[in-house]
Short mmCIF file of C-alpha atoms in Angstrom, two decimals:
data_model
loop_
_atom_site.label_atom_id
_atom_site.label_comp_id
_atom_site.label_asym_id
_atom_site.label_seq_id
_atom_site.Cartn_x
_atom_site.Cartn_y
_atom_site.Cartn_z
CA UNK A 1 -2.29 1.51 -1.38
CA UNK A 2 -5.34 2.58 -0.45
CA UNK A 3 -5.90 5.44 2.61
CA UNK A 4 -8.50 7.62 4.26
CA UNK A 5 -7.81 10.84 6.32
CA UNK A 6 -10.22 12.17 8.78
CA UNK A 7 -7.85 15.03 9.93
CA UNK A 8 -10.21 15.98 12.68
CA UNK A 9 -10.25 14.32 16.23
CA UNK A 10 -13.61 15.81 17.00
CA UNK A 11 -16.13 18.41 16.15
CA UNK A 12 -18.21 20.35 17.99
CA UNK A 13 -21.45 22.62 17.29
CA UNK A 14 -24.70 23.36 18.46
CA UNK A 15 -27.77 22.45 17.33
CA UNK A 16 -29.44 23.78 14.78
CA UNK A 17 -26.30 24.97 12.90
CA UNK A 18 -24.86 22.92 9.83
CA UNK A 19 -22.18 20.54 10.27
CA UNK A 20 -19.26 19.59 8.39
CA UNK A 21 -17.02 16.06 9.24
CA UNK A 22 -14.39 16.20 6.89
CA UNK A 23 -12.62 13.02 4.59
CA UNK A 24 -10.18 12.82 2.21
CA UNK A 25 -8.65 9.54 0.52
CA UNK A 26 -5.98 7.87 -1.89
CA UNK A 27 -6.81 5.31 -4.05
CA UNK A 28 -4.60 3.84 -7.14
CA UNK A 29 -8.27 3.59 -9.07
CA UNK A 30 -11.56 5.37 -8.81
CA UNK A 31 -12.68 5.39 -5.30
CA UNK A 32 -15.92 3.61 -3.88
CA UNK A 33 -16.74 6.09 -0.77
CA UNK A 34 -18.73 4.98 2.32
CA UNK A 35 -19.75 6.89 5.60
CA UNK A 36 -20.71 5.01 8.77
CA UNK A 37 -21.69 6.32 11.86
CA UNK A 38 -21.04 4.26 15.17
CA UNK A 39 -23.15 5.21 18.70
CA UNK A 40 -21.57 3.80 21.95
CA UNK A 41 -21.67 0.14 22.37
CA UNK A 42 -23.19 -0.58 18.76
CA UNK A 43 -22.41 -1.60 15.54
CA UNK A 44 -21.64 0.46 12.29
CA UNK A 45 -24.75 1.53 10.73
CA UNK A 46 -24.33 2.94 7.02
CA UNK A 47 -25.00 6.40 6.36
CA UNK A 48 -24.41 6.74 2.61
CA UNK A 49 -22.02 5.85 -0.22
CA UNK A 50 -20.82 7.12 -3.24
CA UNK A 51 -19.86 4.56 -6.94
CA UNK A 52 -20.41 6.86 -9.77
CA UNK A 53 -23.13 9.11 -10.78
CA UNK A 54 -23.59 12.63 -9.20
CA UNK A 55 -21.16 14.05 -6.85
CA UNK A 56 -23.83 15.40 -4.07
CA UNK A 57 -25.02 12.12 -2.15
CA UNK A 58 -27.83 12.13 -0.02
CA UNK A 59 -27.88 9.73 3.15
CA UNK A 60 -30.24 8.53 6.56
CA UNK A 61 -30.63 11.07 8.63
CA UNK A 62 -30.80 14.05 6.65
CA UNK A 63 -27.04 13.72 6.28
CA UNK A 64 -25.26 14.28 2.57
CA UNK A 65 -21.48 14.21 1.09
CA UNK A 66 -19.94 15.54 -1.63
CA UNK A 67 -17.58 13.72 -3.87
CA UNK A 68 -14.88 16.32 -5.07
CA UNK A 69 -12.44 14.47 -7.41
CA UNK A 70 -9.52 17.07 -7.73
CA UNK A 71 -9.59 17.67 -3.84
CA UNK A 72 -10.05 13.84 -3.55
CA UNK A 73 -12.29 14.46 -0.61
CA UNK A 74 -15.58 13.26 0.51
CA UNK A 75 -17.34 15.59 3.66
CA UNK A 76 -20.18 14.56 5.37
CA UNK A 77 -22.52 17.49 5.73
CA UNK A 78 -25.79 18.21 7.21
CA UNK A 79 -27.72 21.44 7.31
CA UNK A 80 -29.10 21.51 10.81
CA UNK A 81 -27.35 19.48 13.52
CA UNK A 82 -29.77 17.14 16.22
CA UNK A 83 -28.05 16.52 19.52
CA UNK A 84 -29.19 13.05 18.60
CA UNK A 85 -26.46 12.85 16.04
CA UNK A 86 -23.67 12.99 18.18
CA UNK A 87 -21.54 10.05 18.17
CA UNK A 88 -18.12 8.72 16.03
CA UNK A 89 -18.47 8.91 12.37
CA UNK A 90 -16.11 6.74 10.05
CA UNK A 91 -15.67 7.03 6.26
CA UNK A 92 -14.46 4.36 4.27
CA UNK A 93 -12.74 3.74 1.08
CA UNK A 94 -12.82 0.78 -1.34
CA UNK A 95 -10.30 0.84 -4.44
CA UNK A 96 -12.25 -0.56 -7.35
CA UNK A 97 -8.86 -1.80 -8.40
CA UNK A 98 -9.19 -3.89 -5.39
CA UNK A 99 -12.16 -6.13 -6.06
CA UNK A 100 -12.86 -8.47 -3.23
CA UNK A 101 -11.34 -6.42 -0.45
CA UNK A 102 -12.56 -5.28 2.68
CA UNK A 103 -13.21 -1.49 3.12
CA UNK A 104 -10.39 0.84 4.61
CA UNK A 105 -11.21 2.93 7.62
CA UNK A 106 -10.08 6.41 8.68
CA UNK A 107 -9.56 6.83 12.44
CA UNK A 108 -13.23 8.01 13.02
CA UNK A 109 -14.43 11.74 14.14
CA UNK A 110 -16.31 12.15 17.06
CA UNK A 111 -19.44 14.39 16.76
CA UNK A 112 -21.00 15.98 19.67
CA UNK A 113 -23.71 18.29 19.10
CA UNK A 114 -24.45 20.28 21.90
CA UNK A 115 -27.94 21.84 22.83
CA UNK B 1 -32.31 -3.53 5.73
CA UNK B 2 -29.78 -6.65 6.33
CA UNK B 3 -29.11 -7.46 9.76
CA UNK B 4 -25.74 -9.61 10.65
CA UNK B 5 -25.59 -10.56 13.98
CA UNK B 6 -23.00 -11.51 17.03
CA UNK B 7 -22.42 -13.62 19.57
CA UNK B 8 -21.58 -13.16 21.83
CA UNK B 9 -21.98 -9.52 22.54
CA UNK B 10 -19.50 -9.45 25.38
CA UNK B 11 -17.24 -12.24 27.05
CA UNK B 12 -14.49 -12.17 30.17
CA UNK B 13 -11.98 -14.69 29.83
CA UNK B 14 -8.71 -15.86 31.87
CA UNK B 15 -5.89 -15.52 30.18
CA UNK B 16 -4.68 -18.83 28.17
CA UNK B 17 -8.47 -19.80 27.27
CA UNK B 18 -9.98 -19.82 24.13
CA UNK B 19 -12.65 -17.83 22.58
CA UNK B 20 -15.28 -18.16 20.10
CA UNK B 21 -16.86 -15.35 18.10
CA UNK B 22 -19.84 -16.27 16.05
CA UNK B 23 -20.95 -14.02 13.20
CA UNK B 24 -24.67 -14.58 11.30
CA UNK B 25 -25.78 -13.13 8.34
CA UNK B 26 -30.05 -13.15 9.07
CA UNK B 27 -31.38 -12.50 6.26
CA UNK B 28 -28.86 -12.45 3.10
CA UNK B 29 -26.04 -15.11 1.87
CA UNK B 30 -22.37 -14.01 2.21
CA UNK B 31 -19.81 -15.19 0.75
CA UNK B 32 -17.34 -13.31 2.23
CA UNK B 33 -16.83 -11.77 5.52
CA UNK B 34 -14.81 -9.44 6.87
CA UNK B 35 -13.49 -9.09 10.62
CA UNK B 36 -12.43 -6.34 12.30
CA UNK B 37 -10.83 -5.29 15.71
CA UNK B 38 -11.36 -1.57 17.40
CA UNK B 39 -9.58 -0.54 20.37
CA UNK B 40 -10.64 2.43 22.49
CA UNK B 41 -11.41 5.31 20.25
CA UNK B 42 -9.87 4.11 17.35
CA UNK B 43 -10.47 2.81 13.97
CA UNK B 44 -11.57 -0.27 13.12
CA UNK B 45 -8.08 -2.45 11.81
CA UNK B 46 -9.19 -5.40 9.05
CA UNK B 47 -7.64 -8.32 10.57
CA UNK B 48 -9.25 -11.15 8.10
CA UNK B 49 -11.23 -11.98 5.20
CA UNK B 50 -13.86 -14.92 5.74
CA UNK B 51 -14.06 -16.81 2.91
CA UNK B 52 -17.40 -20.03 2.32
CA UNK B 53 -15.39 -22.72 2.03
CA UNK B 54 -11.83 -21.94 1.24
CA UNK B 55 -9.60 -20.41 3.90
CA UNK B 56 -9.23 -17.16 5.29
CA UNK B 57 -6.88 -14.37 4.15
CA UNK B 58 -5.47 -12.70 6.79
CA UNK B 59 -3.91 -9.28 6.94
CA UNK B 60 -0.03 -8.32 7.69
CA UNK B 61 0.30 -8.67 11.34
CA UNK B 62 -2.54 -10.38 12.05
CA UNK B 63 -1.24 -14.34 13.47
CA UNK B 64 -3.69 -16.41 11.70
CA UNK B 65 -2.99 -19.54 13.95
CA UNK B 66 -3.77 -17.38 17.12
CA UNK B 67 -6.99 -15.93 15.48
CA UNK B 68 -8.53 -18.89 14.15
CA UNK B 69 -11.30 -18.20 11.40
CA UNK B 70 -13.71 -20.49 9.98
CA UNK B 71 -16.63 -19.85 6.95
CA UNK B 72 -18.42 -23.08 7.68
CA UNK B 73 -21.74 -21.82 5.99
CA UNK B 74 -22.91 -18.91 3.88
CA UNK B 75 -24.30 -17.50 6.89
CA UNK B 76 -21.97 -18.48 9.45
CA UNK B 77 -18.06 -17.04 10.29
CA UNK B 78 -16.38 -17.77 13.16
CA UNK B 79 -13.61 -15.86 15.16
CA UNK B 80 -11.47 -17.94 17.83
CA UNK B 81 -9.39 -16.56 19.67
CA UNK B 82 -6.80 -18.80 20.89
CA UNK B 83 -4.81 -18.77 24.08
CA UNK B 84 -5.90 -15.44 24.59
CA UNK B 85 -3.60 -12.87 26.43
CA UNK B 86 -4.57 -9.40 28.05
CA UNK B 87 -3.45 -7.57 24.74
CA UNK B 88 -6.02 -9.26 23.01
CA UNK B 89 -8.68 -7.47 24.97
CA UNK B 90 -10.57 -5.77 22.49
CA UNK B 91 -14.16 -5.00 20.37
CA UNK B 92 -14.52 -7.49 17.54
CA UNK B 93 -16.50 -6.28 14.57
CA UNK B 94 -17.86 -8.33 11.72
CA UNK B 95 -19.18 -7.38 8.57
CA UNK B 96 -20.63 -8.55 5.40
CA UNK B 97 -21.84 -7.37 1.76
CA UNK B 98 -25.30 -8.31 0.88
CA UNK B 99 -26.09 -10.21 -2.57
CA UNK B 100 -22.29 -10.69 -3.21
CA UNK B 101 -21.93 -7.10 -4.43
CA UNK B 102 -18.78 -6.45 -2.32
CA UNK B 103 -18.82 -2.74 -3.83
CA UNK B 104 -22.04 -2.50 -1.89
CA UNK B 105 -22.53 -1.02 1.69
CA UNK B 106 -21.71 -3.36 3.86
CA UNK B 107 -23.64 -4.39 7.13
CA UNK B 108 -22.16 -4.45 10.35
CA UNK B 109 -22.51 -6.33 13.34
CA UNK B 110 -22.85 -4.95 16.70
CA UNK B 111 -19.48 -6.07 17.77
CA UNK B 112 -17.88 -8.52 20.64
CA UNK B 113 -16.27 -6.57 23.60
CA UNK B 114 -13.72 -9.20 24.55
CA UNK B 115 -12.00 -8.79 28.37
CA UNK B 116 -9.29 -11.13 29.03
CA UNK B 117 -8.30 -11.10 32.78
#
């Protein structure tokens, strides 16, 4: 079955420094890897995904992840943190096994990004 | 980018009513749509996939004959929720893949807060 960790709650730094929003997931197959980001009272907007190719993905925003296969993670990163991108962040996992399916959620990590 | 939309964006209800949720792709054709629920703080929970013209397939849990679902169109899903009860208070999501790839991002509506008294 197919599973995404987000083992932190929330994280907090100030702006200017680099953030980190961590992910890791199971999957029987080879993952398909998605980030959202969700402010209050909106929908999901999509951040950036990784299929196949290179392992460093860039995103909106100025945000990046990095697919690491052995670690089976996939951390959203961003060199210098806006107070503007403070809000929940999801990532998302999509067996490619499991054609057809809806994407699986972690619990979300709340961002706050203090000035 | 592809926009799918909701309506409507929040409702209040008495308890024992029923609901409708409508969910619009804008500017793309989907086949298949996905609904979600998200309590407080929380993840968003799959609850159904919306399928043009066949029937939905719901997930373990979810009763399909209280949460009604209905692909009339390739740009049209709708969520009712029947008889509904406090506990279904809740923010309904909807989503959809663009151009059928469902390995592609998909696009997200802005959600249904739904408040049943």
């Amino acid at each position: 079955a197919q599973s995404v960790a987000q083992p932190e709650d929330q994280v907090n730094v100030a702006e200017g420094n680099p953030l980190t929003v961590k992910c890791t997931y199971s999957v029987s197959g080879n993952p398909y890897l998605f980030w959202y980001v969700q402010y209050p009272n909106r929908g999901l907007q999509f951040l950036l995904k990784y299929i196949t190719g290179d392992n460093l993905v860039k995103g909106s925003y100025g945000f990046e992840a990095e697919f690491n296969k052995s670690q089976t993670s996939f951390h959203l990163k961003k060199p210098s943190a806006l107070v503007s991108d403070s809000a929940l962040y999801f990532c998302a996992v999509r067996d490619d096994n499991q054609a057809g399916t809806a994407l699986i959620f972690g619990k979300g990590t709340t961002l706050s990004v203090s000035s | 980018g592809a926009v799918v939309s909701q309506h409507p964006s929040r409702v209040i209800c008495k308890s024992g009513t029923s609901v409708k949720i409508e969910c619009r792709s804008l500017d793309f054709q989907a086949t298949t749509m996905f609904w979600y629920r998200q309590f407080p703080k929380q993840s968003l929970m799959l609850m159904a996939t919306s399928n043009e013209g066949s029937k939905a397939t719901y997930e373990q849990g979810v009763e399909k004959d209280k949460f009604l679902i209905n692909h009339a169109s390739l740009t049209l899903s709708t969520l009712t929720v029947t008889s509904a009860h406090p506990e279904d208070s809740s923010f309904y999501i909807c989503s959809a893949p663009r151009g059928g790839d469902l390995y592609n991002e998909q696009f997200f509506g802005p959600g249904t807060r739904l408040t049943v008294l």
